[in-house]
């Protein structure tokens, strides 16, 4: 609960490192993805209900950005999927740069989940 209290109404950064290794060639490709998250000013009562329900117990940052009830996040700059735990478009780009053929880019899935177009997908996927 202390983490949620400290994050309330504040911005913070979420970093995820992703590495892909081609075992046949030894080629390694890595990226660090940063997203800035602005938390909303949720009430003590909302925070307590979230904690009592077990919401933060298995979350690295103490919250789930995708939680439909608590909705702790006001806005995100960067990759939404990164804040959830795995920046899919970034991983897709690394894999395709290594020669892995993937039929469907993840941007459509992110768009469907978000209910809007991902503002960074095109830049991530196509440079």
PDB file of C-alpha atoms in Angstrom:
ATOM      1  CA  UNK A   1       0.000   0.000   0.000  1.00  0.00           C
ATOM      2  CA  UNK A   2       2.912   2.325   0.647  1.00  0.00           C
ATOM      3  CA  UNK A   3       3.940   2.126  -3.000  1.00  0.00           C
ATOM      4  CA  UNK A   4       0.427   3.026  -4.190  1.00  0.00           C
ATOM      5  CA  UNK A   5       0.355   5.891  -1.721  1.00  0.00           C
ATOM      6  CA  UNK A   6       3.679   7.253  -2.997  1.00  0.00           C
ATOM      7  CA  UNK A   7       2.639   6.881  -6.652  1.00  0.00           C
ATOM      8  CA  UNK A   8      -0.742   8.593  -6.196  1.00  0.00           C
ATOM      9  CA  UNK A   9      -1.015  11.763  -8.271  1.00  0.00           C
ATOM     10  CA  UNK A  10       2.591  11.412  -9.448  1.00  0.00           C
ATOM     11  CA  UNK A  11       4.429  10.448 -12.622  1.00  0.00           C
ATOM     12  CA  UNK A  12       6.921   7.600 -12.709  1.00  0.00           C
ATOM     13  CA  UNK A  13       8.819   5.603 -15.316  1.00  0.00           C
ATOM     14  CA  UNK A  14       8.480   1.927 -16.153  1.00  0.00           C
ATOM     15  CA  UNK A  15      11.494   0.271 -17.797  1.00  0.00           C
ATOM     16  CA  UNK A  16      11.583  -3.141 -19.437  1.00  0.00           C
ATOM     17  CA  UNK A  17      14.638  -4.774 -20.960  1.00  0.00           C
ATOM     18  CA  UNK A  18      14.053  -7.185 -23.831  1.00  0.00           C
ATOM     19  CA  UNK A  19      16.751  -9.363 -25.400  1.00  0.00           C
ATOM     20  CA  UNK A  20      16.549 -11.825 -28.267  1.00  0.00           C
ATOM     21  CA  UNK A  21      19.339 -14.337 -28.911  1.00  0.00           C
ATOM     22  CA  UNK A  22      19.756 -16.334 -32.107  1.00  0.00           C
ATOM     23  CA  UNK A  23      21.370 -19.539 -30.811  1.00  0.00           C
ATOM     24  CA  UNK A  24      22.503 -20.552 -34.294  1.00  0.00           C
ATOM     25  CA  UNK A  25      24.592 -17.422 -34.862  1.00  0.00           C
ATOM     26  CA  UNK A  26      25.096 -16.083 -31.351  1.00  0.00           C
ATOM     27  CA  UNK A  27      23.632 -12.746 -32.463  1.00  0.00           C
ATOM     28  CA  UNK A  28      22.080 -10.827 -29.586  1.00  0.00           C
ATOM     29  CA  UNK A  29      19.706  -7.905 -29.982  1.00  0.00           C
ATOM     30  CA  UNK A  30      18.463  -5.917 -26.999  1.00  0.00           C
ATOM     31  CA  UNK A  31      16.373  -2.890 -26.203  1.00  0.00           C
ATOM     32  CA  UNK A  32      15.273  -1.019 -23.093  1.00  0.00           C
ATOM     33  CA  UNK A  33      11.781   0.429 -23.319  1.00  0.00           C
ATOM     34  CA  UNK A  34      10.690   3.339 -21.132  1.00  0.00           C
ATOM     35  CA  UNK A  35       7.141   4.490 -20.522  1.00  0.00           C
ATOM     36  CA  UNK A  36       6.076   7.401 -18.334  1.00  0.00           C
ATOM     37  CA  UNK A  37       2.946   6.797 -16.297  1.00  0.00           C
ATOM     38  CA  UNK A  38       0.877   9.468 -14.574  1.00  0.00           C
ATOM     39  CA  UNK A  39      -1.214   8.081 -11.740  1.00  0.00           C
ATOM     40  CA  UNK A  40      -4.556   9.632 -10.922  1.00  0.00           C
ATOM     41  CA  UNK A  41      -5.297  11.033  -7.472  1.00  0.00           C
ATOM     42  CA  UNK A  42      -7.279   8.017  -6.254  1.00  0.00           C
ATOM     43  CA  UNK A  43      -8.788   8.206  -2.787  1.00  0.00           C
ATOM     44  CA  UNK A  44      -7.620   6.337   0.299  1.00  0.00           C
ATOM     45  CA  UNK A  45     -10.878   4.364   0.163  1.00  0.00           C
ATOM     46  CA  UNK A  46     -10.263   3.296  -3.460  1.00  0.00           C
ATOM     47  CA  UNK A  47      -6.710   2.317  -2.617  1.00  0.00           C
ATOM     48  CA  UNK A  48      -7.781   0.294   0.435  1.00  0.00           C
ATOM     49  CA  UNK A  49     -10.462  -1.553  -1.556  1.00  0.00           C
ATOM     50  CA  UNK A  50      -7.890  -2.407  -4.231  1.00  0.00           C
ATOM     51  CA  UNK A  51      -5.448  -3.707  -1.625  1.00  0.00           C
ATOM     52  CA  UNK A  52      -8.151  -5.669   0.249  1.00  0.00           C
ATOM     53  CA  UNK A  53      -9.128  -7.308  -3.048  1.00  0.00           C
ATOM     54  CA  UNK A  54      -5.544  -8.477  -3.569  1.00  0.00           C
ATOM     55  CA  UNK A  55      -5.019  -6.340  -6.680  1.00  0.00           C
ATOM     56  CA  UNK A  56      -1.432  -5.257  -6.051  1.00  0.00           C
ATOM     57  CA  UNK A  57      -0.108  -8.489  -4.576  1.00  0.00           C
ATOM     58  CA  UNK A  58       1.326  -9.996  -7.764  1.00  0.00           C
ATOM     59  CA  UNK A  59       2.250  -6.752  -9.529  1.00  0.00           C
ATOM     60  CA  UNK A  60       5.851  -5.550  -9.748  1.00  0.00           C
ATOM     61  CA  UNK A  61       4.800  -1.916  -9.409  1.00  0.00           C
ATOM     62  CA  UNK A  62       1.919  -2.538  -7.026  1.00  0.00           C
ATOM     63  CA  UNK A  63      -0.817  -1.915  -9.613  1.00  0.00           C
ATOM     64  CA  UNK A  64      -2.244  -3.242 -12.859  1.00  0.00           C
ATOM     65  CA  UNK A  65      -2.627  -0.537 -15.483  1.00  0.00           C
ATOM     66  CA  UNK A  66      -5.376  -2.613 -17.094  1.00  0.00           C
ATOM     67  CA  UNK A  67      -7.465  -2.933 -13.905  1.00  0.00           C
ATOM     68  CA  UNK A  68     -10.972  -1.954 -14.987  1.00  0.00           C
ATOM     69  CA  UNK A  69     -12.289  -1.235 -11.501  1.00  0.00           C
ATOM     70  CA  UNK A  70      -9.480   0.617  -9.714  1.00  0.00           C
ATOM     71  CA  UNK A  71      -8.173   2.337 -12.868  1.00  0.00           C
ATOM     72  CA  UNK A  72      -5.095   3.810 -11.181  1.00  0.00           C
ATOM     73  CA  UNK A  73      -3.544   5.432 -14.264  1.00  0.00           C
ATOM     74  CA  UNK A  74      -4.484   8.846 -15.630  1.00  0.00           C
ATOM     75  CA  UNK A  75      -2.313   8.640 -18.757  1.00  0.00           C
ATOM     76  CA  UNK A  76       0.690   6.944 -20.333  1.00  0.00           C
ATOM     77  CA  UNK A  77       3.408   8.342 -22.552  1.00  0.00           C
ATOM     78  CA  UNK A  78       5.069   5.513 -24.416  1.00  0.00           C
ATOM     79  CA  UNK A  79       4.139   1.859 -24.646  1.00  0.00           C
ATOM     80  CA  UNK A  80       1.043   0.737 -22.746  1.00  0.00           C
ATOM     81  CA  UNK A  81       2.016  -2.936 -23.140  1.00  0.00           C
ATOM     82  CA  UNK A  82       5.376  -2.107 -21.549  1.00  0.00           C
ATOM     83  CA  UNK A  83       3.577  -1.018 -18.393  1.00  0.00           C
ATOM     84  CA  UNK A  84       1.599  -4.293 -18.447  1.00  0.00           C
ATOM     85  CA  UNK A  85       4.885  -6.211 -18.528  1.00  0.00           C
ATOM     86  CA  UNK A  86       6.022  -6.896 -22.100  1.00  0.00           C
ATOM     87  CA  UNK A  87       6.374  -4.292 -24.875  1.00  0.00           C
ATOM     88  CA  UNK A  88       4.990  -6.441 -27.681  1.00  0.00           C
ATOM     89  CA  UNK A  89       5.727  -4.150 -30.641  1.00  0.00           C
ATOM     90  CA  UNK A  90       9.327  -3.765 -29.481  1.00  0.00           C
ATOM     91  CA  UNK A  91       9.698  -7.533 -29.116  1.00  0.00           C
ATOM     92  CA  UNK A  92       8.122  -8.033 -32.556  1.00  0.00           C
ATOM     93  CA  UNK A  93      10.624  -5.612 -34.091  1.00  0.00           C
ATOM     94  CA  UNK A  94      13.597  -7.368 -32.472  1.00  0.00           C
ATOM     95  CA  UNK A  95      12.352 -10.764 -33.624  1.00  0.00           C
ATOM     96  CA  UNK A  96      11.723  -9.661 -37.210  1.00  0.00           C
ATOM     97  CA  UNK A  97      15.144  -7.971 -37.329  1.00  0.00           C
ATOM     98  CA  UNK A  98      16.576 -11.376 -36.357  1.00  0.00           C
ATOM     99  CA  UNK A  99      14.760 -12.975 -39.275  1.00  0.00           C
ATOM    100  CA  UNK A 100      11.842 -14.489 -37.392  1.00  0.00           C
ATOM    101  CA  UNK A 101       8.688 -14.446 -39.496  1.00  0.00           C
ATOM    102  CA  UNK A 102       5.596 -13.455 -37.537  1.00  0.00           C
ATOM    103  CA  UNK A 103       2.345 -13.419 -39.457  1.00  0.00           C
ATOM    104  CA  UNK A 104       0.476 -10.746 -37.517  1.00  0.00           C
ATOM    105  CA  UNK A 105       2.073  -7.673 -35.938  1.00  0.00           C
ATOM    106  CA  UNK A 106       0.901  -7.096 -32.365  1.00  0.00           C
ATOM    107  CA  UNK A 107      -0.299  -3.530 -32.977  1.00  0.00           C
ATOM    108  CA  UNK A 108      -3.810  -4.668 -33.923  1.00  0.00           C
ATOM    109  CA  UNK A 109      -4.143  -6.628 -30.679  1.00  0.00           C
ATOM    110  CA  UNK A 110      -2.966  -3.630 -28.660  1.00  0.00           C
ATOM    111  CA  UNK A 111      -5.389  -1.362 -30.531  1.00  0.00           C
ATOM    112  CA  UNK A 112      -8.263  -3.748 -29.797  1.00  0.00           C
ATOM    113  CA  UNK A 113      -7.325  -3.945 -26.116  1.00  0.00           C
ATOM    114  CA  UNK A 114      -6.926  -0.177 -25.780  1.00  0.00           C
ATOM    115  CA  UNK A 115     -10.035   0.592 -27.803  1.00  0.00           C
ATOM    116  CA  UNK A 116      -8.035   3.114 -29.822  1.00  0.00           C
ATOM    117  CA  UNK A 117      -4.969   3.305 -32.034  1.00  0.00           C
ATOM    118  CA  UNK A 118      -1.644   2.897 -30.280  1.00  0.00           C
ATOM    119  CA  UNK A 119       0.145   6.227 -30.744  1.00  0.00           C
ATOM    120  CA  UNK A 120       3.630   4.678 -30.940  1.00  0.00           C
ATOM    121  CA  UNK A 121       3.128   1.380 -32.801  1.00  0.00           C
ATOM    122  CA  UNK A 122       3.961   2.681 -36.268  1.00  0.00           C
ATOM    123  CA  UNK A 123       7.177   4.353 -35.093  1.00  0.00           C
ATOM    124  CA  UNK A 124       8.253   1.252 -33.154  1.00  0.00           C
ATOM    125  CA  UNK A 125       7.405  -1.246 -35.873  1.00  0.00           C
ATOM    126  CA  UNK A 126       8.692   0.677 -38.859  1.00  0.00           C
ATOM    127  CA  UNK A 127      11.245   3.060 -37.391  1.00  0.00           C
TER     128      UNK A 127
END
